Amino acid sequence: METKNAENATINHPVVTSEDLVKHWQGHRSLTRRVIEAFPEKELYEFSIGGMRPFAELVMEMITIAHPGIVGVATGKWEQLDHGTAPKTKEGLLELWDKTTEQIDTYWPQISPQRFQETDVAFGQYENQIYASLFYFIDNEIHHRGQGYVYLRALGVTPPPFWER
Amino acid sequence: METKNAENATINHPVVTSEDLVKHWQGHRSLTRRVIEAFPEKELYEFSIGGMRPFAELVMEMITIAHPGIVGVATGKWEQLDHGTAPKTKEGLLELWDKTTEQIDTYWPQISPQRFQETDVAFGQYENQIYASLFYFIDNEIHHRGQGYVYLRALGVTPPPFWER
């Protein structure tokens, strides 16, 4: 129900472009990678506060949202969510992280411009506009990474600065 | 350096609109408000893990970014960042939170459509495109709120679900 003027204004001046959004996401993912690296190997898999999951499990949640997520966003074909089991070493986890980074870069250009405002049922479960699902993937990573920062501080490890991407 | 076709596609299909973005931000702020409410009053001001700030101080950071932030975004006039001192009660902190919510709603419609892609120096310190500064405000809140979730879990309090906005 926008006026013609408002409509033109929106059309000529996007708030954020597709390229902005993938750079934003990959910037966050680059920081999360450094947070994974900052964990001592044992504590990555075992350390926990207040009954929460160890950071390796939170990372598996991020990975298993991001990869089938980007496929669903780009193609409309969604798998069921399954957070799987983390690779047994930090090196293995980082390899899986890097593979996911490549998959995002591969699929992103396949997202058609009109797709971002379409409504779809992410993972066959969560009905939302595509941009909102993408925001959810990113926000969920920031949320759990923030928890990882507390784990690191509790372990006496200085985490990488939040503003470095 | 986009092709004419890609340019038209972007123009006709914004990834996210101005209205989408403010709803997204206010949705997150609504969740953060419930996280503040979930804290026992004493622990809101005193509880800490690993030498980190108590949640009331993290909330003051969010508030003192959001309010001068939205003014700077809408008007181009930036104050210096100053996280100030938290009101002495949870009730007072929530009142300040709600005042900030209103200020965002008041200033948001004054953001011109072309403003989001402009570069500006937020708080006289951080040079970035306006959409990226807004993402930073939101992401910083998610990050610190995620830390509040760990504090609550460590205190034996169940936080509100992350996906409820």
GROMACS .gro file of C-alpha atoms in nm:
model
  330
    1MET     CA    1   0.000   0.000   0.000
    2GLU     CA    2   0.289   0.236  -0.068
    3THR     CA    3   0.236   0.559  -0.258
    4LYS     CA    4   0.382   0.578  -0.606
    5ASN     CA    5   0.658   0.809  -0.480
    6ALA     CA    6   0.763   0.584  -0.196
    7GLU     CA    7   0.763   0.291  -0.434
    8ASN     CA    8   0.992   0.470  -0.677
    9ALA     CA    9   1.221   0.575  -0.397
   10THR     CA   10   1.255   0.215  -0.274
   11ILE     CA   11   1.308   0.086  -0.623
   12ASN     CA   12   1.584   0.332  -0.706
   13HIS     CA   13   1.763   0.307  -0.374
   14PRO     CA   14   1.795  -0.046  -0.238
   15VAL     CA   15   1.865  -0.057   0.135
   16VAL     CA   16   2.101  -0.347   0.084
   17THR     CA   17   2.203  -0.532  -0.232
   18SER     CA   18   2.248  -0.907  -0.279
   19GLU     CA   19   2.624  -0.853  -0.288
   20ASP     CA   20   2.615  -0.651   0.037
   21LEU     CA   21   2.429  -0.933   0.210
   22VAL     CA   22   2.663  -1.215   0.112
   23LYS     CA   23   2.966  -1.004   0.208
   24HIS     CA   24   2.800  -0.935   0.542
   25TRP     CA   25   2.738  -1.307   0.601
   26GLN     CA   26   3.083  -1.419   0.492
   27GLY     CA   27   3.236  -1.143   0.707
   28HIS     CA   28   3.060  -1.287   1.010
   29ARG     CA   29   3.162  -1.638   0.911
   30SER     CA   30   3.525  -1.529   0.889
   31LEU     CA   31   3.505  -1.401   1.248
   32THR     CA   32   3.338  -1.722   1.366
   33ARG     CA   33   3.619  -1.922   1.206
   34ARG     CA   34   3.870  -1.728   1.418
   35VAL     CA   35   3.661  -1.796   1.729
   36ILE     CA   36   3.676  -2.170   1.653
   37GLU     CA   37   4.054  -2.142   1.610
   38ALA     CA   38   4.084  -1.960   1.944
   39PHE     CA   39   3.941  -2.256   2.138
   40PRO     CA   40   4.179  -2.507   2.291
   41GLU     CA   41   4.096  -2.840   2.118
   42LYS     CA   42   3.970  -3.023   2.427
   43GLU     CA   43   3.752  -2.735   2.546
   44LEU     CA   44   3.606  -2.687   2.198
   45TYR     CA   45   3.440  -3.027   2.243
   46GLU     CA   46   3.388  -3.040   2.619
   47PHE     CA   47   3.363  -2.699   2.785
   48SER     CA   48   3.014  -2.585   2.880
   49ILE     CA   49   2.840  -2.337   3.112
   50GLY     CA   50   2.495  -2.383   3.265
   51GLY     CA   51   2.422  -2.707   3.080
   52MET     CA   52   2.461  -2.547   2.738
   53ARG     CA   53   2.616  -2.727   2.440
   54PRO     CA   54   2.994  -2.717   2.387
   55PHE     CA   55   3.106  -2.476   2.115
   56ALA     CA   56   3.176  -2.754   1.861
   57GLU     CA   57   2.806  -2.846   1.873
   58LEU     CA   58   2.699  -2.485   1.831
   59VAL     CA   59   2.931  -2.466   1.530
   60MET     CA   60   2.770  -2.779   1.384
   61GLU     CA   61   2.434  -2.605   1.416
   62MET     CA   62   2.570  -2.307   1.220
   63ILE     CA   63   2.719  -2.529   0.949
   64THR     CA   64   2.413  -2.750   0.909
   65ILE     CA   65   2.191  -2.444   0.878
   66ALA     CA   66   2.422  -2.264   0.634
   67HIS     CA   67   2.480  -2.536   0.379
   68PRO     CA   68   2.139  -2.689   0.324
   69GLY     CA   69   2.013  -2.335   0.392
   70ILE     CA   70   2.191  -2.176   0.097
   71VAL     CA   71   2.080  -2.463  -0.128
   72GLY     CA   72   1.717  -2.410  -0.022
   73VAL     CA   73   1.743  -2.035  -0.069
   74ALA     CA   74   1.896  -2.069  -0.416
   75THR     CA   75   1.695  -2.365  -0.549
   76GLY     CA   76   1.376  -2.391  -0.340
   77LYS     CA   77   1.477  -2.749  -0.248
   78TRP     CA   78   1.500  -2.786   0.130
   79GLU     CA   79   1.640  -3.074   0.331
   80GLN     CA   80   1.524  -3.148   0.684
   81LEU     CA   81   1.743  -2.987   0.951
   82ASP     CA   82   1.993  -3.233   1.099
   83HIS     CA   83   2.282  -3.095   1.304
   84GLY     CA   84   2.475  -3.420   1.259
   85THR     CA   85   2.789  -3.502   1.451
   86ALA     CA   86   3.095  -3.278   1.462
   87PRO     CA   87   3.419  -3.397   1.301
   88LYS     CA   88   3.639  -3.530   1.581
   89THR     CA   89   3.915  -3.269   1.553
   90LYS     CA   90   3.933  -2.891   1.533
   91GLU     CA   91   4.114  -2.929   1.202
   92GLY     CA   92   3.829  -3.140   1.066
   93LEU     CA   93   3.571  -2.891   1.190
   94LEU     CA   94   3.757  -2.603   1.023
   95GLU     CA   95   3.774  -2.801   0.697
   96LEU     CA   96   3.398  -2.849   0.706
   97TRP     CA   97   3.361  -2.477   0.784
   98ASP     CA   98   3.571  -2.386   0.479
   99LYS     CA   99   3.376  -2.624   0.255
  100THR     CA  100   3.057  -2.448   0.365
  101THR     CA  101   3.213  -2.110   0.285
  102GLU     CA  102   3.275  -2.229  -0.070
  103GLN     CA  103   2.924  -2.369  -0.102
  104ILE     CA  104   2.775  -2.032  -0.005
  105ASP     CA  105   2.992  -1.858  -0.265
  106THR     CA  106   2.890  -2.115  -0.527
  107TYR     CA  107   2.516  -2.100  -0.467
  108TRP     CA  108   2.476  -1.729  -0.386
  109PRO     CA  109   2.492  -1.601  -0.749
  110GLN     CA  110   2.212  -1.847  -0.833
  111ILE     CA  111   1.966  -1.658  -0.608
  112SER     CA  112   1.739  -1.466  -0.840
  113PRO     CA  113   1.681  -1.100  -0.749
  114GLN     CA  114   1.309  -1.144  -0.686
  115ARG     CA  115   1.377  -1.445  -0.463
  116PHE     CA  116   1.470  -1.241  -0.153
  117GLN     CA  117   1.118  -1.113  -0.097
  118GLU     CA  118   0.949  -1.446  -0.177
  119THR     CA  119   0.791  -1.650   0.101
  120ASP     CA  120   0.911  -2.010   0.137
  121VAL     CA  121   0.912  -2.279   0.404
  122ALA     CA  122   1.276  -2.309   0.512
  123PHE     CA  123   1.378  -2.669   0.588
  124GLY     CA  124   1.014  -2.767   0.533
  125GLN     CA  125   0.935  -2.609   0.872
  126TYR     CA  126   0.982  -2.232   0.895
  127GLU     CA  127   0.764  -2.014   0.672
  128ASN     CA  128   0.924  -1.679   0.611
  129GLN     CA  129   1.043  -1.443   0.342
  130ILE     CA  130   1.379  -1.552   0.205
  131TYR     CA  131   1.563  -1.240   0.325
  132ALA     CA  132   1.424  -1.307   0.674
  133SER     CA  133   1.543  -1.669   0.666
  134LEU     CA  134   1.889  -1.547   0.563
  135PHE     CA  135   1.885  -1.292   0.847
  136TYR     CA  136   1.791  -1.580   1.078
  137PHE     CA  137   2.088  -1.792   0.963
  138ILE     CA  138   2.324  -1.498   1.026
  139ASP     CA  139   2.165  -1.389   1.355
  140ASN     CA  140   2.168  -1.742   1.491
  141GLU     CA  141   2.540  -1.761   1.420
  142ILE     CA  142   2.605  -1.425   1.594
  143HIS     CA  143   2.395  -1.539   1.892
  144HIS     CA  144   2.580  -1.867   1.942
  145ARG     CA  145   2.920  -1.713   1.866
  146GLY     CA  146   2.848  -1.458   2.141
  147GLN     CA  147   2.805  -1.757   2.372
  148GLY     CA  148   3.141  -1.887   2.251
  149TYR     CA  149   3.294  -1.554   2.357
  150VAL     CA  150   3.176  -1.617   2.715
  151TYR     CA  151   3.321  -1.969   2.706
  152LEU     CA  152   3.657  -1.828   2.589
  153ARG     CA  153   3.657  -1.555   2.857
  154ALA     CA  154   3.571  -1.815   3.122
  155LEU     CA  155   3.869  -2.020   2.994
  156GLY     CA  156   4.098  -1.717   3.019
  157VAL     CA  157   4.133  -1.688   2.639
  158THR     CA  158   4.097  -1.346   2.474
  159PRO     CA  159   3.853  -1.379   2.181
  160PRO     CA  160   3.911  -1.200   1.849
  161PRO     CA  161   3.758  -0.848   1.839
  162PHE     CA  162   3.390  -0.852   1.743
  163TRP     CA  163   3.431  -0.569   1.492
  164GLU     CA  164   3.698  -0.748   1.283
  165ARG     CA  165   3.546  -0.936   0.990
  166MET     CA  166   3.028  -0.250  -1.278
  167GLU     CA  167   2.696  -0.435  -1.303
  168THR     CA  168   2.545  -0.517  -1.639
  169LYS     CA  169   2.232  -0.325  -1.732
  170ASN     CA  170   2.023  -0.637  -1.671
  171ALA     CA  171   2.163  -0.702  -1.326
  172GLU     CA  172   2.111  -0.336  -1.241
  173ASN     CA  173   1.746  -0.349  -1.344
  174ALA     CA  174   1.698  -0.669  -1.152
  175THR     CA  175   1.838  -0.515  -0.833
  176ILE     CA  176   1.634  -0.201  -0.881
  177ASN     CA  177   1.308  -0.385  -0.928
  178HIS     CA  178   1.363  -0.640  -0.655
  179PRO     CA  179   1.508  -0.497  -0.336
  180VAL     CA  180   1.663  -0.762  -0.112
  181VAL     CA  181   1.523  -0.589   0.193
  182THR     CA  182   1.314  -0.274   0.226
  183SER     CA  183   1.349   0.005   0.482
  184GLU     CA  184   1.034  -0.122   0.653
  185ASP     CA  185   1.172  -0.479   0.664
  186LEU     CA  186   1.488  -0.354   0.834
  187VAL     CA  187   1.321  -0.154   1.110
  188LYS     CA  188   1.082  -0.442   1.182
  189HIS     CA  189   1.383  -0.673   1.202
  190TRP     CA  190   1.561  -0.441   1.446
  191GLN     CA  191   1.257  -0.378   1.664
  192GLY     CA  192   1.186  -0.754   1.666
  193HIS     CA  193   1.532  -0.815   1.809
  194ARG     CA  194   1.486  -0.531   2.057
  195SER     CA  195   1.161  -0.685   2.175
  196LEU     CA  196   1.345  -1.010   2.249
  197THR     CA  197   1.627  -0.826   2.428
  198ARG     CA  198   1.365  -0.652   2.646
  199ARG     CA  199   1.239  -0.994   2.756
  200VAL     CA  200   1.594  -1.106   2.833
  201ILE     CA  201   1.636  -0.798   3.059
  202GLU     CA  202   1.308  -0.887   3.231
  203ALA     CA  203   1.425  -1.246   3.283
  204PHE     CA  204   1.723  -1.136   3.497
  205PRO     CA  205   1.685  -1.128   3.874
  206GLU     CA  206   1.738  -0.760   3.969
  207LYS     CA  207   2.059  -0.811   4.170
  208GLU     CA  208   2.224  -1.033   3.908
  209LEU     CA  209   2.131  -0.792   3.628
  210TYR     CA  210   2.375  -0.547   3.787
  211GLU     CA  211   2.630  -0.779   3.946
  212PHE     CA  212   2.656  -1.120   3.779
  213SER     CA  213   2.953  -1.173   3.552
  214ILE     CA  214   3.156  -1.456   3.395
  215GLY     CA  215   3.525  -1.439   3.305
  216GLY     CA  216   3.562  -1.070   3.397
  217MET     CA  217   3.296  -0.960   3.146
  218ARG     CA  218   3.055  -0.674   3.213
  219PRO     CA  219   2.726  -0.742   3.394
  220PHE     CA  220   2.423  -0.754   3.165
  221ALA     CA  221   2.296  -0.407   3.271
  222GLU     CA  222   2.618  -0.257   3.132
  223LEU     CA  223   2.585  -0.452   2.807
  224VAL     CA  224   2.229  -0.320   2.781
  225MET     CA  225   2.354   0.036   2.833
  226GLU     CA  226   2.591  -0.018   2.541
  227MET     CA  227   2.297  -0.127   2.323
  228ILE     CA  228   2.085   0.172   2.429
  229THR     CA  229   2.361   0.430   2.385
  230ILE     CA  230   2.439   0.298   2.040
  231ALA     CA  231   2.073   0.278   1.932
  232HIS     CA  232   1.954   0.624   2.026
  233PRO     CA  233   2.231   0.853   1.914
  234GLY     CA  234   2.277   0.598   1.635
  235ILE     CA  235   1.931   0.640   1.487
  236VAL     CA  236   1.965   1.019   1.512
  237GLY     CA  237   2.295   1.005   1.322
  238VAL     CA  238   2.153   0.771   1.061
  239ALA     CA  239   1.845   0.990   1.005
  240THR     CA  240   2.006   1.335   1.029
  241GLY     CA  241   2.380   1.294   0.968
  242LYS     CA  242   2.445   1.454   1.309
  243TRP     CA  243   2.649   1.218   1.527
  244GLU     CA  244   2.726   1.245   1.897
  245GLN     CA  245   3.034   1.085   2.049
  246LEU     CA  246   2.970   0.738   2.190
  247ASP     CA  247   2.920   0.744   2.567
  248HIS     CA  248   2.774   0.435   2.734
  249GLY     CA  249   2.682   0.640   3.042
  250THR     CA  250   2.563   0.486   3.366
  251ALA     CA  251   2.271   0.246   3.390
  252PRO     CA  252   1.956   0.352   3.576
  253LYS     CA  253   1.975   0.198   3.923
  254THR     CA  254   1.674  -0.035   3.888
  255LYS     CA  255   1.553  -0.287   3.633
  256GLU     CA  256   1.232  -0.082   3.604
  257GLY     CA  257   1.436   0.229   3.521
  258LEU     CA  258   1.644   0.038   3.267
  259LEU     CA  259   1.330  -0.095   3.098
  260GLU     CA  260   1.184   0.258   3.086
  261LEU     CA  261   1.498   0.382   2.910
  262TRP     CA  262   1.474   0.083   2.675
  263ASP     CA  263   1.115   0.172   2.586
  264LYS     CA  264   1.202   0.538   2.532
  265THR     CA  265   1.471   0.424   2.285
  266THR     CA  266   1.216   0.203   2.106
  267GLU     CA  267   0.997   0.512   2.053
  268GLN     CA  268   1.292   0.719   1.934
  269ILE     CA  269   1.377   0.461   1.670
  270ASP     CA  270   1.016   0.460   1.550
  271THR     CA  271   1.014   0.841   1.541
  272TYR     CA  272   1.339   0.885   1.350
  273TRP     CA  273   1.321   0.587   1.113
  274PRO     CA  274   1.071   0.739   0.865
  275GLN     CA  275   1.307   1.039   0.833
  276ILE     CA  276   1.577   0.819   0.675
  277SER     CA  277   1.577   0.903   0.307
  278PRO     CA  278   1.579   0.604   0.070
  279GLN     CA  279   1.919   0.688  -0.079
  280ARG     CA  280   2.068   0.727   0.270
  281PHE     CA  281   2.115   0.352   0.330
  282GLN     CA  282   2.393   0.317   0.073
  283GLU     CA  283   2.566   0.645   0.166
  284THR     CA  284   2.898   0.636   0.348
  285ASP     CA  285   2.916   0.831   0.674
  286VAL     CA  286   3.135   0.834   0.985
  287ALA     CA  287   2.918   0.689   1.261
  288PHE     CA  288   2.974   0.858   1.598
  289GLY     CA  289   3.255   1.056   1.433
  290GLN     CA  290   3.466   0.739   1.443
  291TYR     CA  291   3.344   0.452   1.226
  292GLU     CA  292   3.335   0.507   0.851
  293ASN     CA  293   3.087   0.276   0.684
  294GLN     CA  294   2.784   0.266   0.462
  295ILE     CA  295   2.470   0.348   0.661
  296TYR     CA  296   2.312   0.003   0.609
  297ALA     CA  297   2.635  -0.152   0.743
  298SER     CA  298   2.630   0.073   1.051
  299LEU     CA  299   2.269  -0.031   1.113
  300PHE     CA  300   2.366  -0.398   1.075
  301TYR     CA  301   2.644  -0.333   1.325
  302PHE     CA  302   2.400  -0.185   1.580
  303ILE     CA  303   2.173  -0.489   1.545
  304ASP     CA  304   2.455  -0.747   1.538
  305ASN     CA  305   2.621  -0.596   1.844
  306GLU     CA  306   2.293  -0.631   2.032
  307ILE     CA  307   2.253  -0.998   1.924
  308HIS     CA  308   2.615  -1.066   2.025
  309HIS     CA  309   2.582  -0.921   2.375
  310ARG     CA  310   2.234  -1.062   2.425
  311GLY     CA  311   2.378  -1.407   2.344
  312GLN     CA  312   2.618  -1.347   2.631
  313GLY     CA  313   2.319  -1.261   2.851
  314TYR     CA  314   2.173  -1.602   2.762
  315VAL     CA  315   2.484  -1.770   2.909
  316TYR     CA  316   2.456  -1.559   3.225
  317LEU     CA  317   2.090  -1.663   3.262
  318ARG     CA  318   2.170  -2.033   3.205
  319ALA     CA  319   2.454  -2.011   3.458
  320LEU     CA  320   2.201  -1.860   3.704
  321GLY     CA  321   1.956  -2.145   3.638
  322VAL     CA  322   1.706  -1.916   3.460
  323THR     CA  323   1.554  -2.031   3.128
  324PRO     CA  324   1.591  -1.747   2.874
  325PRO     CA  325   1.311  -1.662   2.627
  326PRO     CA  326   1.335  -1.859   2.299
  327PHE     CA  327   1.572  -1.695   2.048
  328TRP     CA  328   1.327  -1.731   1.762
  329GLU     CA  329   1.045  -1.535   1.933
  330ARG     CA  330   1.050  -1.167   1.838
   0.00000   0.00000   0.00000
